[in-house]
């Protein structure tokens, strides 16, 4: 009897184990059926440094240019640092002009890429110029383009005789006391050496009240990575294609009876007021 009982116990344990494994496998299969959705924008990923500058500009124009002075060649570190280290470096630079509350707001803006559309807006404006071939940065002086710093002085001589450019509300204008000056628009990527070279010359002229210096973001080689957006909900609607047979004779009878009743109630001397109201509305 003892061997028989032992055999039954072993069979029971093996059956329980098989049942547990089958349930575990079913749970794994069910978990693998989850749906993951990503929402990508039509434009490529934009640099965080430029997004940070737009955050600073929203605080004040003065903070924008102060932040710009501290990050003139910051993009160079991106080639040697990891993305996380570069991210912290940007926050450290921004922390010179922001308190802890605004730093946390900047982190949140980074997480949802709130200022990426603003960068893309400037990129589209630059594309409409269009940019000179092979230029990392360029200036536009009253409809004339150049990507050579030594040609700026030449183009400024007859700038007053050419059409003054239209300036947008979101343009970044260097602080100056005079507005009626030749407008020099710089299209460049903040943080690069090319930008720094142009900025030194243009900021000096703006401080001497020779020009009205305007900066617009321009990225010559946009990122190959997609721009993923956050804060959007995705709904997955599954439609049932199963056909069901229903007896609609009773439904039709009730509907016809209801229509006849409404017609009798709304008819006065041949006028159907229900239809008249429908036409009025």
Short mmCIF file of C-alpha atoms in Angstrom, two decimals, residues 10-208:
data_model
loop_
_atom_site.label_atom_id
_atom_site.label_comp_id
_atom_site.label_asym_id
_atom_site.label_seq_id
_atom_site.Cartn_x
_atom_site.Cartn_y
_atom_site.Cartn_z
CA UNK A 10 4.32 11.85 -7.06
CA UNK A 11 1.67 11.90 -9.81
CA UNK A 12 -0.24 14.61 -7.92
CA UNK A 13 2.89 16.76 -7.56
CA UNK A 14 3.79 16.33 -11.22
CA UNK A 15 0.26 17.31 -12.23
CA UNK A 16 0.35 20.39 -10.04
CA UNK A 17 3.73 21.36 -11.46
CA UNK A 18 2.49 20.96 -15.03
CA UNK A 19 -0.57 23.08 -14.24
CA UNK A 20 1.58 25.80 -12.67
CA UNK A 21 3.94 25.84 -15.67
CA UNK A 22 1.02 26.05 -18.09
CA UNK A 23 -0.41 29.02 -16.18
CA UNK A 24 2.99 30.69 -16.12
CA UNK A 25 3.31 30.22 -19.87
CA UNK A 26 -0.15 31.64 -20.42
CA UNK A 27 0.75 34.66 -18.29
CA UNK A 28 3.92 35.21 -20.34
CA UNK A 29 1.99 35.04 -23.60
CA UNK A 30 -0.63 37.46 -22.28
CA UNK A 31 2.07 39.90 -21.16
CA UNK A 32 3.72 39.81 -24.59
CA UNK A 33 0.49 41.04 -26.23
CA UNK A 34 0.85 44.56 -24.85
CA UNK A 35 0.84 47.43 -27.34
CA UNK A 36 3.51 50.15 -27.23
CA UNK A 37 2.91 53.34 -29.21
CA UNK A 38 5.33 56.17 -30.01
CA UNK A 39 4.32 59.53 -31.46
CA UNK A 40 7.06 61.03 -33.65
CA UNK A 41 7.04 64.58 -35.01
CA UNK A 42 7.71 65.39 -38.64
CA UNK A 43 10.94 67.19 -37.73
CA UNK A 44 14.18 65.64 -36.38
CA UNK A 45 15.33 65.82 -32.77
CA UNK A 46 16.41 69.30 -31.72
CA UNK A 47 19.42 70.11 -29.45
CA UNK A 48 18.64 70.54 -25.76
CA UNK A 49 20.95 73.56 -25.57
CA UNK A 50 18.76 75.48 -28.02
CA UNK A 51 15.62 74.42 -26.18
CA UNK A 52 17.17 75.69 -22.94
CA UNK A 53 17.86 79.05 -24.57
CA UNK A 54 14.19 79.34 -25.57
CA UNK A 55 13.23 78.65 -21.96
CA UNK A 56 15.57 81.45 -20.87
CA UNK A 57 14.09 83.78 -23.49
CA UNK A 58 10.64 83.18 -22.06
CA UNK A 59 11.97 84.35 -18.71
CA UNK A 60 13.46 87.53 -20.17
CA UNK A 61 15.47 88.76 -23.14
CA UNK A 62 18.28 89.77 -20.78
CA UNK A 63 18.61 86.24 -19.37
CA UNK A 64 18.64 84.81 -22.88
CA UNK A 65 21.73 86.80 -23.88
CA UNK A 66 23.42 86.20 -20.51
CA UNK A 67 22.92 82.47 -20.92
CA UNK A 68 24.18 82.69 -24.49
CA UNK A 69 27.44 84.29 -23.36
CA UNK A 70 28.17 81.36 -21.02
CA UNK A 71 27.49 78.62 -23.61
CA UNK A 72 29.12 80.06 -26.72
CA UNK A 73 31.13 76.89 -27.41
CA UNK A 74 29.32 74.43 -25.14
CA UNK A 75 28.31 72.16 -28.04
CA UNK A 76 31.96 71.14 -28.38
CA UNK A 77 31.67 69.12 -25.15
CA UNK A 78 28.86 67.07 -26.66
CA UNK A 79 31.40 65.21 -28.79
CA UNK A 80 33.32 63.94 -25.76
CA UNK A 81 30.63 63.72 -23.05
CA UNK A 82 27.73 61.30 -22.72
CA UNK A 83 24.19 62.56 -23.30
CA UNK A 84 23.49 62.47 -19.56
CA UNK A 85 26.68 64.44 -18.70
CA UNK A 86 25.91 67.00 -21.40
CA UNK A 87 22.35 67.32 -20.07
CA UNK A 88 23.68 68.03 -16.56
CA UNK A 89 26.18 70.51 -17.97
CA UNK A 90 23.36 72.50 -19.59
CA UNK A 91 21.43 72.51 -16.33
CA UNK A 92 24.54 73.71 -14.49
CA UNK A 93 24.95 76.62 -16.90
CA UNK A 94 21.27 77.50 -16.66
CA UNK A 95 21.47 77.31 -12.86
CA UNK A 96 23.60 80.47 -12.89
CA UNK A 97 20.47 82.46 -13.82
CA UNK A 98 17.59 80.34 -12.45
CA UNK A 99 16.46 79.29 -8.99
CA UNK A 100 15.66 75.68 -8.03
CA UNK A 101 11.99 76.03 -8.95
CA UNK A 102 12.77 77.20 -12.47
CA UNK A 103 15.43 74.51 -12.88
CA UNK A 104 12.77 71.92 -12.14
CA UNK A 105 10.50 73.59 -14.68
CA UNK A 106 13.33 73.44 -17.22
CA UNK A 107 13.74 69.71 -16.55
CA UNK A 108 10.03 69.22 -17.12
CA UNK A 109 10.22 71.24 -20.35
CA UNK A 110 13.07 68.97 -21.48
CA UNK A 111 11.04 65.85 -20.70
CA UNK A 112 8.11 66.90 -22.90
CA UNK A 113 10.31 68.75 -25.44
CA UNK A 114 8.11 71.82 -25.02
CA UNK A 115 10.43 74.19 -26.91
CA UNK A 116 11.33 71.91 -29.80
CA UNK A 117 8.61 73.40 -32.06
CA UNK A 118 10.14 76.87 -31.53
CA UNK A 119 13.52 75.60 -32.73
CA UNK A 120 11.88 74.01 -35.77
CA UNK A 121 10.09 77.29 -36.52
CA UNK A 122 13.44 79.10 -36.83
CA UNK A 123 14.76 76.19 -38.92
CA UNK A 124 11.89 76.69 -41.38
CA UNK A 125 12.52 80.43 -41.53
CA UNK A 126 16.18 79.75 -42.33
CA UNK A 127 15.19 77.27 -45.06
CA UNK A 128 13.13 80.00 -46.76
CA UNK A 129 16.12 82.34 -47.12
CA UNK A 130 17.67 79.90 -48.37
CA UNK A 131 21.02 79.18 -46.62
CA UNK A 132 24.18 79.49 -48.73
CA UNK A 133 25.71 76.15 -49.69
CA UNK A 134 28.28 74.69 -47.31
CA UNK A 135 27.82 77.29 -44.56
CA UNK A 136 27.58 76.28 -40.89
CA UNK A 137 26.27 79.78 -40.14
CA UNK A 138 25.39 82.84 -42.20
CA UNK A 139 24.09 86.39 -41.88
CA UNK A 140 21.42 88.22 -43.82
CA UNK A 141 21.81 91.99 -44.14
CA UNK A 142 18.81 93.53 -45.87
CA UNK A 143 18.32 90.68 -48.40
CA UNK A 144 22.06 90.05 -48.87
CA UNK A 145 23.57 86.75 -47.63
CA UNK A 146 27.08 85.83 -46.59
CA UNK A 147 28.80 83.23 -44.46
CA UNK A 148 32.11 85.16 -44.34
CA UNK A 149 32.70 87.48 -41.41
CA UNK A 150 34.99 89.79 -43.41
CA UNK A 151 32.14 90.59 -45.83
CA UNK A 152 29.80 91.97 -43.15
CA UNK A 153 31.34 95.46 -43.24
CA UNK A 154 30.98 95.60 -47.03
CA UNK A 155 27.30 94.61 -46.98
CA UNK A 156 26.53 97.18 -44.28
CA UNK A 157 27.63 100.13 -46.42
CA UNK A 158 24.57 100.14 -48.68
CA UNK A 159 22.19 98.32 -46.36
CA UNK A 160 20.00 101.41 -45.86
CA UNK A 161 19.19 101.50 -49.60
CA UNK A 162 17.77 97.96 -49.49
CA UNK A 163 14.52 96.70 -48.01
CA UNK A 164 14.49 96.32 -44.24
CA UNK A 165 13.68 92.72 -43.20
CA UNK A 166 10.53 91.77 -41.34
CA UNK A 167 11.14 90.75 -37.74
CA UNK A 168 8.95 88.23 -35.94
CA UNK A 169 7.66 88.45 -32.40
CA UNK A 170 9.82 85.52 -31.29
CA UNK A 171 13.07 86.91 -32.72
CA UNK A 172 15.95 87.37 -30.29
CA UNK A 173 17.15 90.97 -30.52
CA UNK A 174 20.37 92.03 -28.84
CA UNK A 175 19.62 94.68 -26.18
CA UNK A 176 20.07 98.16 -27.62
CA UNK A 177 18.65 101.64 -27.14
CA UNK A 178 18.14 102.27 -30.86
CA UNK A 179 15.86 100.39 -33.24
CA UNK A 180 16.35 102.40 -36.42
CA UNK A 181 19.61 100.70 -37.38
CA UNK A 182 20.70 98.30 -40.15
CA UNK A 183 19.41 94.83 -39.26
CA UNK A 184 21.84 91.93 -39.25
CA UNK A 185 20.21 88.53 -38.78
CA UNK A 186 22.50 85.70 -37.74
CA UNK A 187 21.45 82.14 -38.51
CA UNK A 188 23.63 79.82 -36.44
CA UNK A 189 23.61 76.99 -33.92
CA UNK A 190 24.34 78.29 -30.47
CA UNK A 191 27.30 76.65 -28.77
CA UNK A 192 29.41 76.04 -31.89
CA UNK A 193 32.72 77.71 -32.74
CA UNK A 194 31.28 79.21 -35.92
CA UNK A 195 28.52 80.83 -33.92
CA UNK A 196 31.01 82.17 -31.38
CA UNK A 197 33.10 83.81 -34.11
CA UNK A 198 30.08 85.58 -35.62
CA UNK A 199 28.66 86.53 -32.22
CA UNK A 200 31.81 88.31 -31.06
CA UNK A 201 31.82 90.57 -34.12
CA UNK A 202 28.07 91.26 -34.19
CA UNK A 203 27.69 91.84 -30.45
CA UNK A 204 30.54 94.37 -30.53
CA UNK A 205 28.87 96.28 -33.37
CA UNK A 206 25.50 96.12 -31.55
CA UNK A 207 27.03 97.54 -28.36
CA UNK A 208 28.48 100.40 -30.42
#
